[in-house]
Coordinates of C-alpha atoms in Angstrom, one line a residue:
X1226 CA 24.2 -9.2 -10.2
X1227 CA 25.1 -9.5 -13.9
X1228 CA 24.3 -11.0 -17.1
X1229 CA 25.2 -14.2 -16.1
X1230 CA 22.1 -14.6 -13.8
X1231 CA 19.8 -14.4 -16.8
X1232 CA 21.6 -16.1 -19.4
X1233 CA 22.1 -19.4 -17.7
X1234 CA 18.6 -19.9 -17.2
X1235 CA 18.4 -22.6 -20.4
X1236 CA 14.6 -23.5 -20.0
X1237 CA 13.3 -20.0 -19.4
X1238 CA 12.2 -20.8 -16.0
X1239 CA 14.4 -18.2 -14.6
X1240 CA 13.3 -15.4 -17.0
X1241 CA 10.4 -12.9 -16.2
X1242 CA 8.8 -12.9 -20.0
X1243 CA 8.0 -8.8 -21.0
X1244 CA 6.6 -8.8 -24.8
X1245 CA 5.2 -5.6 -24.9
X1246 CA 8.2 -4.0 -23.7
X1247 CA 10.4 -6.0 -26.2
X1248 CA 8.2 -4.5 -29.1
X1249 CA 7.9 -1.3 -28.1
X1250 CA 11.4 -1.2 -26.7
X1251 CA 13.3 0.7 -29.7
X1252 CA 10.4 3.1 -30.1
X1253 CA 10.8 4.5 -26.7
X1254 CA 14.2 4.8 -26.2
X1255 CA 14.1 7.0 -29.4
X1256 CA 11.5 9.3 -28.1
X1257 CA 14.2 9.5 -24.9
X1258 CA 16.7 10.7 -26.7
X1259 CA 14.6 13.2 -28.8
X1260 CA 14.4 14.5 -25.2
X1261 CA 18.1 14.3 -24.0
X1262 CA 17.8 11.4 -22.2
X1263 CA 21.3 9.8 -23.7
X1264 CA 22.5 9.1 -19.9
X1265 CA 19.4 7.3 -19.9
X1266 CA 19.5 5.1 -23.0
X1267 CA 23.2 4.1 -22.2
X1268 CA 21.9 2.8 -19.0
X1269 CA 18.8 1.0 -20.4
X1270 CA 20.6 -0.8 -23.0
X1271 CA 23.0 -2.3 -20.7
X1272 CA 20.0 -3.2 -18.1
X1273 CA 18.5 -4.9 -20.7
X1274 CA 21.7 -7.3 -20.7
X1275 CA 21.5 -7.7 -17.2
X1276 CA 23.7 -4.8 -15.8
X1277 CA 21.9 -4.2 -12.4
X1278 CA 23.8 -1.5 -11.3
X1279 CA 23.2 0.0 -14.6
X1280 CA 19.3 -1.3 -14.3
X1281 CA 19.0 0.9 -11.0
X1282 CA 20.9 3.8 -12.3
X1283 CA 18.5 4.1 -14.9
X1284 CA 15.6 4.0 -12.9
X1285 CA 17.2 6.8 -10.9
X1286 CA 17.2 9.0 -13.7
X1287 CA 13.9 8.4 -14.7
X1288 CA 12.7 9.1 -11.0
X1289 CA 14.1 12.5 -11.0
X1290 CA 12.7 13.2 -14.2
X1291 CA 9.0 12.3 -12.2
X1292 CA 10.1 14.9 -9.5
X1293 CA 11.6 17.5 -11.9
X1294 CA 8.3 19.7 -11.9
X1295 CA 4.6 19.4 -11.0
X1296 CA 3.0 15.9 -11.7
X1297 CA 1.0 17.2 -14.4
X1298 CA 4.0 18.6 -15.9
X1299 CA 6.6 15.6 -16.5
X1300 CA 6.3 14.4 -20.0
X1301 CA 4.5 11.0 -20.3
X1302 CA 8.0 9.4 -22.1
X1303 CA 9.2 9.9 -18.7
X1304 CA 6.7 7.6 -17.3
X1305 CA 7.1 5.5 -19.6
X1306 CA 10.7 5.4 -18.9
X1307 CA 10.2 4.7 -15.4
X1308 CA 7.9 1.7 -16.4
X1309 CA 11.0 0.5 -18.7
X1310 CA 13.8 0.7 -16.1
X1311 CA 11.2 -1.3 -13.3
X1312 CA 11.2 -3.8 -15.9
X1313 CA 14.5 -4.0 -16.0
X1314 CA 15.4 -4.4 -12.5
X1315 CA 12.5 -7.0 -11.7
X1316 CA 13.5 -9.2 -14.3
X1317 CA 17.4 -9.2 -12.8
X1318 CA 15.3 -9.4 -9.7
X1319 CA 13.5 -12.3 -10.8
X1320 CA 16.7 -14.6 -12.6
X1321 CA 18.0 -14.3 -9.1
X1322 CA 15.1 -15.8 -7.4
X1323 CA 14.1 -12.3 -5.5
X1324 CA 10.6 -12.4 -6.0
X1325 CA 9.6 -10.1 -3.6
X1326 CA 12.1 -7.7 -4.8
X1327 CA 10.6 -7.9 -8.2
X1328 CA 7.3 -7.1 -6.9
X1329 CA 8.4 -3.9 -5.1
X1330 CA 10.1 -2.6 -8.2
X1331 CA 7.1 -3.2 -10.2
X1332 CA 4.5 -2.1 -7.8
X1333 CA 6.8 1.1 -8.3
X1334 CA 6.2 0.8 -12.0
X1335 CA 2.3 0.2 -11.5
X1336 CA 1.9 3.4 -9.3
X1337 CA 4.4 6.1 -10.8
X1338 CA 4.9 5.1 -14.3
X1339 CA 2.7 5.4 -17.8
X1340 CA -0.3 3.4 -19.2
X1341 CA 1.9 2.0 -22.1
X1342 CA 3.9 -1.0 -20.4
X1343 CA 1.0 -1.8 -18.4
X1344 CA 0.3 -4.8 -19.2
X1345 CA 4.0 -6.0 -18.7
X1346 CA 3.9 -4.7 -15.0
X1347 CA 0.3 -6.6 -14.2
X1348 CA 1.9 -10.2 -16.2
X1349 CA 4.9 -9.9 -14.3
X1350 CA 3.9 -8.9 -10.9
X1351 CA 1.4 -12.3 -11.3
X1352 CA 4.4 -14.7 -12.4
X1353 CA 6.2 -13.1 -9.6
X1354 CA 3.5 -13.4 -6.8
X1355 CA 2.7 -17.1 -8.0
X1356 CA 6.8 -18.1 -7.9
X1357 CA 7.0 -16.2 -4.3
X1358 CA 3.5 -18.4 -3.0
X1359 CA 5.2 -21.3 -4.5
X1360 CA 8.6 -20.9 -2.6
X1361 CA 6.0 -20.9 1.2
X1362 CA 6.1 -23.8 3.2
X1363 CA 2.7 -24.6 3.7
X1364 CA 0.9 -23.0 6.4
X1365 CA -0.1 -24.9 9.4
X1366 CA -3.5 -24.6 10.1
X1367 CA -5.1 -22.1 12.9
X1368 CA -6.9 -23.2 16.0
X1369 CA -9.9 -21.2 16.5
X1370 CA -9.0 -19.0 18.7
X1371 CA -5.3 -18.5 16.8
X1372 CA -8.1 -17.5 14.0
X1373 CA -9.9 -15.1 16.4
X1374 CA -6.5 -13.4 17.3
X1375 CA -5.9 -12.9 13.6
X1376 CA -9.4 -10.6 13.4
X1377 CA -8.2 -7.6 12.2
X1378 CA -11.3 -5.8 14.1
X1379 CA -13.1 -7.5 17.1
X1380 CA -16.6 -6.4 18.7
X1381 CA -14.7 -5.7 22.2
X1382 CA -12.7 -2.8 20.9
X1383 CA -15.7 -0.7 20.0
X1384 CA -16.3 1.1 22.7
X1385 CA -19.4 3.4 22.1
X1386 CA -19.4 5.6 24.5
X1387 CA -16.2 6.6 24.5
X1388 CA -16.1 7.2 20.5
X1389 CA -19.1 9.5 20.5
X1390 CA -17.3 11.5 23.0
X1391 CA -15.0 12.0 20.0
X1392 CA -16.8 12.8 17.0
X1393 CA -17.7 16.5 15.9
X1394 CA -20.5 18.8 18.3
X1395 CA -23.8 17.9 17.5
X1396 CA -23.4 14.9 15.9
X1397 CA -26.2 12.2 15.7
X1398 CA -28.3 14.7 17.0
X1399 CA -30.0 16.3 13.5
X1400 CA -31.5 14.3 11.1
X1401 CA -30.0 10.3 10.7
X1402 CA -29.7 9.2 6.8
X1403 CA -32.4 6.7 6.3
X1404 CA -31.4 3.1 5.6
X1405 CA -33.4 0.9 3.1
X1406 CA -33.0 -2.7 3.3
X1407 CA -31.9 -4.6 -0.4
X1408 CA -33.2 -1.9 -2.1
X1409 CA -34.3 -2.5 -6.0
X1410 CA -32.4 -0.4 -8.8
X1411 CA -35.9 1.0 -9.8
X1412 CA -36.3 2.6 -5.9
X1413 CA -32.8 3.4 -5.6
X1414 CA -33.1 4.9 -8.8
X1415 CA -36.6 6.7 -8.1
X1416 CA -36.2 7.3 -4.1
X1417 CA -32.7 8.7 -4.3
X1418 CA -30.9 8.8 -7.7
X1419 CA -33.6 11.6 -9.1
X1420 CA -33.8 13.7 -6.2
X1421 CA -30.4 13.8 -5.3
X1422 CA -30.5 12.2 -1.7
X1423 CA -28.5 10.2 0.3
X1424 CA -29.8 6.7 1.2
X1425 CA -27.7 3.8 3.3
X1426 CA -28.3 0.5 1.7
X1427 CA -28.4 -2.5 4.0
X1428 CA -28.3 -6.4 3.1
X1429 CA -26.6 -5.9 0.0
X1430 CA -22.8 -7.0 0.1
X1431 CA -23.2 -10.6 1.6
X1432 CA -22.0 -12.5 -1.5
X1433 CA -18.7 -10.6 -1.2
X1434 CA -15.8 -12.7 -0.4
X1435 CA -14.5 -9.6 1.1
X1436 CA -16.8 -9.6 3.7
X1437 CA -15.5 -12.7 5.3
X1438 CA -11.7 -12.5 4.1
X1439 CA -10.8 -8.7 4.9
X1440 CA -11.2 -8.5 9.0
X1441 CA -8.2 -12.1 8.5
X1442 CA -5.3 -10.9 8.9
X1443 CA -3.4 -13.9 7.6
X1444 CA -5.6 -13.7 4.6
X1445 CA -4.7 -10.1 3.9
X1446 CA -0.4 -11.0 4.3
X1447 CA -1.1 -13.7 2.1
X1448 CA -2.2 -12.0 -0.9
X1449 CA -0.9 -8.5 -0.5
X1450 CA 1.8 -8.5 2.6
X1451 CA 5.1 -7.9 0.1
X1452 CA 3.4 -5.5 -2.1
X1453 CA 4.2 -1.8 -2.2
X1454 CA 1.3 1.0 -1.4
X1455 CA 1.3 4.8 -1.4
X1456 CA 0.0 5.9 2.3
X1457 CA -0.5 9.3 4.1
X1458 CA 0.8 9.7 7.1
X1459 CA -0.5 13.0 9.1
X1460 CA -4.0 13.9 10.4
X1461 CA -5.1 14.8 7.0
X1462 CA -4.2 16.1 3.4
X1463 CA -4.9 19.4 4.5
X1464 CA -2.4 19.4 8.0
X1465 CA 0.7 20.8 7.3
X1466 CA 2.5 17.6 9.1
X1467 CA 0.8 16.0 6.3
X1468 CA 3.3 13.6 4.2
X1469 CA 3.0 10.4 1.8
X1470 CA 5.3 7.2 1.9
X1471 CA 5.9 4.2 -0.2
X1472 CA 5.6 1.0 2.6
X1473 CA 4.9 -2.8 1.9
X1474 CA 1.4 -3.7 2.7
X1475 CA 2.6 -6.0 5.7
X1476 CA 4.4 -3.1 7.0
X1477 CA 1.0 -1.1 6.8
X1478 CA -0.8 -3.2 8.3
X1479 CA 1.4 -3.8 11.3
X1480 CA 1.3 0.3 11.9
X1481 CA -2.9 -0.2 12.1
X1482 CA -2.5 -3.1 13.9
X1483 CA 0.0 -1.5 16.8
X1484 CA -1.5 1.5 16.4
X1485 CA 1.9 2.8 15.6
X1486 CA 2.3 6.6 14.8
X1487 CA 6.2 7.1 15.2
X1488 CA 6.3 7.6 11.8
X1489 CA 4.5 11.0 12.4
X1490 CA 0.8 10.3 12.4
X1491 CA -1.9 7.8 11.6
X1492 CA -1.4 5.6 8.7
X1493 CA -4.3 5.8 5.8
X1494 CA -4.0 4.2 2.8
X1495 CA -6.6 6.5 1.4
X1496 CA -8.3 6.9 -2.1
X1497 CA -5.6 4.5 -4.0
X1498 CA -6.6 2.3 -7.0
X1499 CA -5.8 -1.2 -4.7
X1500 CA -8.3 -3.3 -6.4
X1501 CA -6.3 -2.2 -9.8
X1502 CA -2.9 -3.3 -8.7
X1503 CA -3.3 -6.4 -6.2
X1504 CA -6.1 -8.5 -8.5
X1505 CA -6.5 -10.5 -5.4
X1506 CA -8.7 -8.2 -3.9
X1507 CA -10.5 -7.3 -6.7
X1508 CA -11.7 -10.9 -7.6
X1509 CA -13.1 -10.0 -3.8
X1510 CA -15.7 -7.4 -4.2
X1511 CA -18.8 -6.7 -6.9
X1512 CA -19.3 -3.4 -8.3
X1513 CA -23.3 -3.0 -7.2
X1514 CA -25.6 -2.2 -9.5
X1515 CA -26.7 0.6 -8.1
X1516 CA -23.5 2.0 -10.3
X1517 CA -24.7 2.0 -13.1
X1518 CA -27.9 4.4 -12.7
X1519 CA -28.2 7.0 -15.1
X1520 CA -26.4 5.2 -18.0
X1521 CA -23.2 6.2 -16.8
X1522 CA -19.6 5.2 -16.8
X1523 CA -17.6 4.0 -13.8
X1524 CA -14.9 6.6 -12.9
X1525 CA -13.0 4.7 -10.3
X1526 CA -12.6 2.1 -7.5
X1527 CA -10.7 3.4 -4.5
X1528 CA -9.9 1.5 -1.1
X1529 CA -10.0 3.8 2.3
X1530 CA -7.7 1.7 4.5
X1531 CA -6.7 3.1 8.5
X1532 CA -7.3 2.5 11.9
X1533 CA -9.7 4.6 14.1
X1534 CA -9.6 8.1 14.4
X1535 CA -8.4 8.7 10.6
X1536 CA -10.5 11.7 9.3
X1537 CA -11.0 12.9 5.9
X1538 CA -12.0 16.7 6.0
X1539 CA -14.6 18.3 5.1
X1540 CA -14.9 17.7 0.8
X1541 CA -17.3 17.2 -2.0
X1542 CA -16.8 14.9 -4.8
X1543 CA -17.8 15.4 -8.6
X1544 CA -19.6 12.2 -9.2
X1545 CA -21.7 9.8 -8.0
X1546 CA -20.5 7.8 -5.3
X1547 CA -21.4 4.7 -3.6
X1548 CA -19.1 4.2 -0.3
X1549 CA -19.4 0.2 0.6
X1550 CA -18.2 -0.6 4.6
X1551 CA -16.2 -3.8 4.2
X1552 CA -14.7 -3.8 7.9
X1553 CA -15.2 -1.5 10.9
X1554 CA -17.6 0.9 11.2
X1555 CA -17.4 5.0 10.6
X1556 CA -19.5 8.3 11.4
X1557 CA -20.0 10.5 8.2
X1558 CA -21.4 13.9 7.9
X1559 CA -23.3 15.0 5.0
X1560 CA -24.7 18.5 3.8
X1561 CA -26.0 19.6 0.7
X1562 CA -24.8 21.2 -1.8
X1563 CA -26.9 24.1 -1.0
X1564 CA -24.7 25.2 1.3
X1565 CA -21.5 25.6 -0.6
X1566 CA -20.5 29.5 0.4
X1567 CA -21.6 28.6 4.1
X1568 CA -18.9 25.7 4.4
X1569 CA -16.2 28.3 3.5
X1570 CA -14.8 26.4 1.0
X1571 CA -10.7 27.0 0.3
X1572 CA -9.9 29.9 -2.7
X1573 CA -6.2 28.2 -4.0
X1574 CA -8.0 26.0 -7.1
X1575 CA -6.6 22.9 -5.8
X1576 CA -8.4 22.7 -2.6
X1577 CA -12.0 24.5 -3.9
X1578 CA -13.8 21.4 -2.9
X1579 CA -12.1 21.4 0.4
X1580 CA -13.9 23.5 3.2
X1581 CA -11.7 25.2 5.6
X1582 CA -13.5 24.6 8.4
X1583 CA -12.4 21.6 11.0
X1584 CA -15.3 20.0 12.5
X1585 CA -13.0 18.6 14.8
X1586 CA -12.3 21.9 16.2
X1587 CA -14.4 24.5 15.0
X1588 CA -13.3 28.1 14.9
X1589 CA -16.9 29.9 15.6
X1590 CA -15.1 33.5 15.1
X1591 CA -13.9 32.7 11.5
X1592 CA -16.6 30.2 10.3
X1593 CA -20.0 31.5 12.5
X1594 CA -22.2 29.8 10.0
X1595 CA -21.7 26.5 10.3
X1596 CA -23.0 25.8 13.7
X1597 CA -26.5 26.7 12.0
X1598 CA -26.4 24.7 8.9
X1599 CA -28.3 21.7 9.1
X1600 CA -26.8 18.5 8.2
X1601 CA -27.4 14.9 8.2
X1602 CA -25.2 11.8 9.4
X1603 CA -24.7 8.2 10.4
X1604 CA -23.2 5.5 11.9
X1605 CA -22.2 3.3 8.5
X1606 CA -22.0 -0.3 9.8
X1607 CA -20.2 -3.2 8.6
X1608 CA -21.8 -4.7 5.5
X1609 CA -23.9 -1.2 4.1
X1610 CA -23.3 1.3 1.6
X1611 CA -23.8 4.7 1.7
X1612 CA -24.9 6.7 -1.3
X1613 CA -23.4 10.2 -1.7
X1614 CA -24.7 12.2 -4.7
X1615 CA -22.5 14.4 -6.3
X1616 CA -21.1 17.7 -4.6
X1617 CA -22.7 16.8 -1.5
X1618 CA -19.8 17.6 1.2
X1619 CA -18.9 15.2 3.3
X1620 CA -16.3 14.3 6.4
X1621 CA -15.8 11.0 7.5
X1622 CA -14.0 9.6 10.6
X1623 CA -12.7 6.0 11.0
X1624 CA -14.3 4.3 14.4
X1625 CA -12.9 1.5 14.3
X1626 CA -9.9 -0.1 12.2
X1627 CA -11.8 0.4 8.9
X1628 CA -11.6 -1.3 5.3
X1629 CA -14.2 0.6 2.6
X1630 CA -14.4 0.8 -0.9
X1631 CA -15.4 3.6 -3.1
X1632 CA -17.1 3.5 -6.4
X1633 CA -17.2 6.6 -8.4
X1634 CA -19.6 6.7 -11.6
X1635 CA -20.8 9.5 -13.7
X1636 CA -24.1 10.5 -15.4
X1637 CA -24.9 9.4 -19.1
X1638 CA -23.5 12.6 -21.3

């Protein structure tokens, strides 16, 4: 591809529109070569013509520059950078009539570059998406049954027997987390908030579109199957198999749906910003109100994405957090934050709200505690939320093929 696939595009049609990164443009490729980054600026200029070789090349250079140190580390120009160069390529992507190539590239832009271009990625990702939908021949219309086959999870694979033969010793057997049905701010607040308790919440998410659009599979390919999602493959973050990949959302879900773990592992697309990237989805679910006790501020909205048997260890969280059960069902273990020492919890700094112990497997001679420690637990069904107050530990395990959301808030400072 070269410059020719941009400029004859007369009625602008043909070009993906970026006025953010036109302004700011100059002012970042200065602060690039404050930093050294000449290679870099060669490259960008001539992207910006509609060189894709030197479009990519650039974006390689700014990817190694994300990977030359610790995350925390790599100057935010850099991110910026890689924001720049996605733009680049997706708009050669784009003249050629590659939309779904120009949504991979900017997915990559939305999840591993800075704040400043932004807005760009977001515009252009939704011109992108509408020109894609707009190439589709129109969908024939599912029987009923064709729909049934398209359920992501189905009553008949929930076999109960056989999944509490798999969950941790002693499970369901201590004391159940109470369930209140619709309940008012003022009790949740009173009831649970105060005092620091758990509580699930029933009869509360039924004006969700989600919770008739997410267990379609069709629906799901439809308005996320060519985007691009970071996922962890592995038993958990804290396995040493343990990896992350970048995989289109149709891919992902073909892995749950095939329970597919060639790739080393179950597949969890697990604590990621979704509902900021793919808007789709987030036109799809309400943020309860139960969120905003205290007179807080909402931290984050995370989707927890996997098929069955995908565990998240042992943890505790620093805010508030309200965990809503779109599709599937899961088992989650709670214990106070009372018990901190007796959990065992890891010393390196960036696993000190991770406990050590596996409650899959429990190693009695190194962790003799926690067989005493009382806890409390569930079976969170489709449609309820569970509220976890802050550094209460928790582990959760996927029964089904699962779809939750997570809403973190904060306190009023």
């Amino acid at each position: 591809m070269d410059a020719a696939g941009v400029a004859s595009d007369v009625d602008g049609v043909g070009v993906l529109k970026t006025p953010l990164l036109d302004l700011e443009r100059p002012n970042i490729l200065h602060k690039i070569s404050e930093q050294g980054g000449y290679a870099y600026v060669r490259m960008s200029i001539a992207a910006a013509a509609g060189d894709f070789r030197a479009a990519e090349a650039a974006r390689e250079v700014a990817w190694e520059q994300l990977h030359s140190g610790p995350w925390h580390s790599v100057l935010p120009i850099w991110r910026d950078a890689y924001a720049m160069a996605c733009l680049n390529v997706a708009k050669i992507h784009y003249a050629e009539d590659e939309f779904k190539e120009a949504v991979r590239v900017l997915d990559l832009g939305l999840i591993m570059g800075g704040m400043s271009l932004r807005s760009d990625l977001n515009a252009a990702i939704e011109t992108s998406c509408a020109r894609e939908r707009a190439l589709r021949v129109s969908e024939r219309k599912n029987t009923e049954n064709e729909k049934d086959q398209c359920r992501i999870v189905r009553d008949e694979e929930y076999d109960q027997t056989e999944v509490f033969r798999s969950l941790p010793l002693k499970s369901l057997s201590c004391k159940i987390i109470s369930r209140r049905s619709s309940l008012s701010l003022d009790d949740f607040m009173k009831d649970y908030f105060l005092l620091g308790s758990p509580v699930i919440i029933s009869d509360c998410m039924s004006h969700w579109p989600a919770k008739s659009r997410w267990n379609d599979l069709e629906y799901l390919k439809k308005v996320a199957g060519f985007r691009t999602v970071p996922v962890e493959v592995g038993k958990n973050y804290l396995c040493s198999d343990w990896k992350q990949e970048l995989i289109t959302f149709s891919q992902f879900l073909e892995r749950i749906q095939t329970n597919d773990c060639s790739s080393g592992g179950p597949t969890y697309l697990a604590q990621h910003p979704l509902f900021d990237q793919v808007q789709d989805l987030r036109k799809d679910i309400c943020i309860p109100d139960y969120c905003f006790a205290g007179g807080g501020e909402l931290r984050s909205i995370n989707s927890w994405f996997g098929p069955a048997r995908t565990v998240t260890p042992l943890h505790h969280d620093p805010h508030h957090n309200i965990l809503a059960q779109v599709v599937g069902k899961k088992y989650i273990r709670l214990y106070p934050s009372s018990v901190n020492e007796d959990l065992y919890p890891h010393s390196e700094s960036m696993l000190c709200n991770s406990s050590q112990v596996d409650l899959d497997d429990i190693d009695l001679e190194a962790f003799p505690k926690v067989q005493d420690l009382e806890f409390m637990d569930c079976i969170l069904e489709e449609g309820e939320m569970l509220y976890i107050p802050p550094k209460w530990w928790h582990y959760v395990r996927s029964l089904t093929i699962s779809f939750s959301v997570s809403f973190w808030w904060s306190d009023f400072e």
